[in-house]
XYZ file of C-alpha atoms in Angstrom:
342
model
C -112.546 4.629 35.421
C -112.759 7.660 33.181
C -109.720 6.455 31.223
C -111.309 3.031 30.742
C -114.475 4.595 29.348
C -112.379 6.703 26.990
C -110.427 3.704 25.707
C -113.633 1.711 25.262
C -114.907 4.603 23.183
C -112.064 3.991 20.736
C -113.142 0.380 20.143
C -115.644 0.740 17.256
C -113.331 2.911 15.147
C -110.234 0.826 15.941
C -112.044 -2.425 15.097
C -113.323 -0.959 11.828
C -109.779 0.130 10.912
C -108.461 -3.336 11.770
C -111.079 -4.976 9.550
C -110.095 -2.767 6.607
C -106.406 -3.502 7.284
C -106.979 -7.270 7.391
C -108.930 -7.195 4.117
C -106.085 -5.188 2.559
C -103.520 -7.783 3.641
C -105.704 -10.564 2.233
C -105.958 -8.740 -1.105
C -102.181 -8.260 -1.104
C -101.719 -11.985 -0.504
C -104.147 -12.756 -3.337
C -102.069 -10.515 -5.623
C -98.946 -12.456 -4.702
C -100.584 -15.832 -5.333
C -102.216 -14.847 -8.632
C -99.446 -12.763 -10.230
C -96.299 -13.856 -8.405
C -95.596 -10.344 -7.176
C -97.232 -7.478 -5.280
C -98.062 -4.466 -7.416
C -100.137 -2.594 -4.840
C -98.844 -3.035 -1.281
C -101.096 -3.568 1.723
C -100.405 0.001 2.815
C -101.762 1.421 -0.448
C -104.675 -1.003 -0.491
C -105.580 -0.076 3.093
C -105.915 3.610 2.363
C -107.765 2.931 -0.910
C -110.215 0.473 0.675
C -110.728 2.765 3.663
C -111.469 5.632 1.306
C -113.960 3.519 -0.654
C -115.732 2.491 2.563
C -115.891 6.120 3.718
C -117.229 7.226 0.324
C -120.091 4.707 0.177
C -120.872 4.724 3.904
C -120.428 7.511 6.449
C -119.341 6.011 9.820
C -121.486 7.307 12.675
C -120.128 9.480 15.484
C -119.293 6.498 17.715
C -116.584 5.467 15.230
C -114.897 8.860 15.018
C -112.654 8.818 18.107
C -111.290 5.344 17.325
C -110.647 6.194 13.665
C -108.853 9.392 14.683
C -106.775 7.481 17.251
C -105.800 4.853 14.666
C -104.963 7.358 11.935
C -102.793 9.546 14.185
C -101.515 7.864 17.340
C -100.989 4.422 15.793
C -99.214 6.060 12.858
C -96.826 7.777 15.266
C -96.025 4.421 16.891
C -95.327 2.954 13.448
C -92.980 5.801 12.534
C -91.104 5.463 15.845
C -90.508 1.740 15.301
C -89.441 2.385 11.714
C -86.236 3.944 13.055
C -85.046 0.556 14.302
C -85.071 -0.805 10.751
C -82.642 1.792 9.361
C -78.874 1.545 9.776
C -76.267 4.114 8.791
C -73.729 1.308 8.283
C -74.871 0.803 4.696
C -73.355 4.211 3.840
C -69.872 2.709 3.984
C -70.698 0.368 1.110
C -71.805 3.183 -1.184
C -68.559 5.140 -1.385
C -68.136 8.920 -1.085
C -68.988 9.887 -4.679
C -72.172 7.817 -4.829
C -73.157 8.868 -1.312
C -72.820 12.538 -2.237
C -74.842 11.933 -5.404
C -77.654 10.247 -3.475
C -77.846 13.052 -0.908
C -77.899 15.728 -3.602
C -80.509 13.831 -5.645
C -82.843 13.471 -2.657
C -82.466 17.105 -1.579
C -82.889 18.532 -5.085
C -85.894 16.313 -5.787
C -87.631 17.336 -2.568
C -87.060 21.063 -3.059
C -87.959 21.020 -6.755
C -90.957 18.739 -6.120
C -92.362 21.172 -3.580
C -91.825 24.034 -6.026
C -93.628 22.101 -8.786
C -96.551 21.440 -6.452
C -96.849 25.072 -5.521
C -96.691 26.166 -9.187
C -99.570 23.747 -9.858
C -101.401 25.341 -6.893
C -101.498 22.154 -4.824
C -101.708 22.579 -1.032
C -98.219 23.027 0.414
C -98.489 19.953 2.626
C -99.574 17.767 -0.271
C -96.647 19.081 -2.325
C -94.288 18.157 0.528
C -95.759 14.645 0.800
C -95.466 13.997 -2.947
C -91.933 15.388 -3.097
C -90.724 13.299 -0.144
C -92.524 10.197 -1.381
C -90.833 10.365 -4.778
C -87.438 11.382 -3.418
C -87.048 8.829 -0.614
C -89.218 5.742 -0.244
C -92.749 6.352 -1.449
C -95.540 5.392 0.913
C -93.274 4.928 3.946
C -91.892 8.444 3.539
C -95.381 9.894 3.102
C -96.560 8.035 6.219
C -93.553 9.275 8.212
C -93.774 12.897 7.082
C -97.579 13.254 7.405
C -97.826 13.438 11.234
C -94.753 15.677 11.409
C -96.303 18.396 9.233
C -99.864 17.705 10.466
C -101.039 16.877 6.933
C -104.733 16.594 6.093
C -106.143 13.109 5.508
C -107.208 13.978 1.962
C -103.677 15.114 1.099
C -102.148 11.914 2.482
C -104.622 9.656 0.676
C -104.165 11.451 -2.628
C -100.366 11.428 -2.342
C -100.203 7.725 -1.488
C -102.627 6.678 -4.229
C -101.072 8.536 -7.146
C -97.440 8.023 -6.081
C -98.026 4.272 -5.794
C -99.692 3.922 -9.201
C -97.060 5.937 -11.071
C -94.352 4.141 -9.094
C -95.527 0.845 -10.631
C -95.158 2.356 -14.103
C -91.550 3.255 -13.255
C -90.815 -0.347 -12.205
C -92.109 -1.697 -15.521
C -90.415 0.938 -17.689
C -87.027 1.164 -15.976
C -85.340 -1.964 -17.465
C -86.401 -0.796 -20.936
C -85.065 2.712 -20.263
C -81.764 1.362 -18.922
C -81.330 -0.824 -22.013
C -82.201 2.054 -24.328
C -79.603 4.274 -22.645
C -76.970 1.572 -22.943
C -76.318 1.393 -19.212
C -74.195 -1.352 -17.700
C -75.681 -3.683 -15.096
C -74.065 -1.552 -12.390
C -75.450 1.642 -13.882
C -78.905 0.153 -14.377
C -79.007 -1.043 -10.773
C -77.875 2.375 -9.586
C -80.648 4.025 -11.634
C -83.210 1.632 -10.128
C -82.012 2.340 -6.585
C -82.209 6.081 -7.167
C -85.672 6.184 -8.749
C -87.840 3.249 -7.594
C -89.557 3.967 -4.290
C -89.673 0.581 -2.474
C -86.945 -2.018 -1.885
C -88.999 -4.984 -3.231
C -89.806 -2.987 -6.342
C -86.120 -2.137 -6.790
C -85.499 -5.885 -6.929
C -88.266 -6.248 -9.519
C -86.896 -3.405 -11.661
C -83.220 -4.431 -11.399
C -83.838 -8.195 -11.693
C -83.965 -8.305 -15.523
C -80.522 -6.622 -15.600
C -78.809 -9.337 -13.547
C -77.446 -9.940 -10.023
C -74.939 -7.072 -10.176
C -77.789 -4.652 -10.871
C -79.823 -6.113 -8.016
C -76.938 -5.752 -5.553
C -76.130 -2.181 -6.593
C -79.797 -1.173 -6.643
C -80.358 -2.534 -3.138
C -77.373 -0.689 -1.639
C -78.320 2.605 -3.300
C -81.943 2.227 -2.250
C -80.998 1.539 1.384
C -78.850 4.691 1.481
C -81.797 6.595 0.033
C -84.048 5.211 2.768
C -81.482 6.371 5.318
C -82.233 9.946 4.247
C -85.675 9.557 5.824
C -84.281 10.267 9.307
C -82.697 13.672 8.547
C -85.598 14.702 6.313
C -88.252 13.847 8.933
C -86.270 15.659 11.632
C -85.771 18.668 9.341
C -89.475 19.015 8.517
C -90.324 18.548 12.192
C -88.058 21.468 13.131
C -89.367 23.594 10.280
C -93.004 22.911 11.200
C -92.325 23.708 14.864
C -90.648 27.017 13.933
C -93.619 27.901 11.740
C -96.033 27.203 14.598
C -93.940 29.366 16.933
C -93.978 32.206 14.428
C -97.777 31.997 14.161
C -98.430 31.842 17.897
C -96.011 33.684 20.165
C -97.750 32.218 23.243
C -96.371 28.742 22.450
C -93.610 27.752 24.868
C -90.209 28.120 23.199
C -88.442 25.669 25.467
C -88.327 21.892 25.438
C -86.927 19.606 22.779
C -90.304 17.933 22.247
C -91.657 21.261 21.004
C -89.384 20.946 17.968
C -89.021 17.162 17.796
C -92.122 15.237 18.922
C -91.567 12.145 21.107
C -92.179 9.703 18.257
C -89.496 11.413 16.152
C -87.065 11.280 19.078
C -87.860 7.556 19.432
C -87.328 7.106 15.677
C -83.903 8.777 15.849
C -82.906 6.903 19.017
C -83.722 3.494 17.521
C -81.954 4.436 14.288
C -78.854 5.436 16.272
C -78.926 2.197 18.291
C -79.200 0.145 15.091
C -76.386 2.095 13.442
C -73.889 1.542 16.281
C -74.816 -2.119 16.693
C -76.595 -1.864 20.042
C -79.868 -3.078 18.579
C -79.570 -6.862 17.994
C -80.294 -8.144 14.490
C -82.837 -10.531 16.007
C -84.960 -7.520 16.975
C -84.853 -5.787 13.596
C -87.198 -8.125 11.713
C -89.932 -8.029 14.406
C -89.601 -4.229 14.509
C -89.965 -4.035 10.739
C -93.003 -6.337 10.704
C -94.671 -4.501 13.606
C -94.007 -1.088 12.078
C -95.397 -2.233 8.733
C -98.549 -3.702 10.290
C -99.174 -0.606 12.411
C -98.704 1.577 9.338
C -101.266 -0.466 7.397
C -103.783 -0.166 10.252
C -103.098 3.578 10.472
C -103.545 3.991 6.712
C -106.863 2.130 6.952
C -107.962 4.582 9.647
C -106.740 7.488 7.548
C -108.661 6.218 4.540
C -111.828 6.051 6.629
C -111.648 9.839 7.040
C -111.333 10.541 3.310
C -114.098 11.005 0.766
C -113.077 9.610 -2.642
C -114.741 12.536 -4.383
C -112.212 14.871 -2.763
C -109.315 12.704 -3.967
C -110.627 12.622 -7.532
C -111.106 16.391 -7.537
C -107.353 16.866 -7.101
C -106.559 14.177 -9.675
C -105.077 15.935 -12.689
C -102.952 18.387 -10.723
C -101.645 15.606 -8.523
C -100.835 13.381 -11.500
C -98.982 16.281 -13.122
C -97.032 16.973 -9.924
C -96.063 13.317 -9.355
C -95.123 12.850 -13.018
C -92.972 15.984 -13.222
C -91.301 15.105 -9.921
C -90.531 11.621 -11.221
C -89.047 13.010 -14.435
C -86.907 15.358 -12.372
C -85.820 12.498 -10.100
C -84.962 10.390 -13.139
C -82.887 13.169 -14.696
C -80.968 13.788 -11.460
C -80.466 10.040 -10.997
C -79.120 9.645 -14.524
C -76.591 12.426 -13.880
C -75.395 10.573 -10.754
C -75.145 7.304 -12.717
C -73.061 8.936 -15.437
C -70.823 10.590 -12.851
C -70.258 7.459 -10.745
C -69.783 5.092 -13.662
C -67.005 7.314 -14.983
C -65.501 8.251 -11.596
């Protein structure tokens, strides 16, 4: 009976988060119908709309437990299911030289992005979110990393908002940049796969350069997405070690101390998909479910964020995202030049 009362207590906040998520999906659909493409995804819209609602209206205490549940527990479920959508098999199509270049680009971008954030005096966790978002797969990476490092809601909202907006600029500018640099279709697609943060946007950026660019960009982008697993696990281990160092009373035994259950589920599903034990018929439902849960979680997260706090960190965050993107672009161009002459 006590558990039932507790779950019922989640209802107002969960329903509010669902409403914001549904409105976000409707706005995304309106974008698609009016412009033919989606510039701001439902995930970004959910956190922005949630933040706007929270800024103009403070939810009362009865909403708090449900909003917290949605922003944290539901997000963990989404991250766990995300593992079933990633397969290591795509690595074989990339080739050893390109694969090495992608791994190095992601690692260098993350480390340098964190350093840039710290130089700009951004909170460490926000610097990590921005660096991982730029280096791997934008909003999905930010959503996956946030619960692992126990990031603040304000940091997540700010990272998602600014990374998404500047990511759109990259999509528009990339075909022009590739043409100006005299890149082949293969090279242009490779550059798109290494720099653009979402698979649909890779298609949009590589499309003007032809089908070869689209194919190459998709393969490179999927390998980049594959890096999410090791990076999430690595930050989980690092965060757990930091917590142990701060509090010696924390139990040192148990794998879930270092890798939370949702990360273990993520890795297990990723492994099953990679070895072919997860049927293809299951992958699409997993992807859809994970995406929907992430949107609901981002709506809940937005409902905990005051827009004034996001705006206060504006210029530093823009500088950090921009410098990280320039660094990513430079590293990506080096890989393109190397692979196209290998």
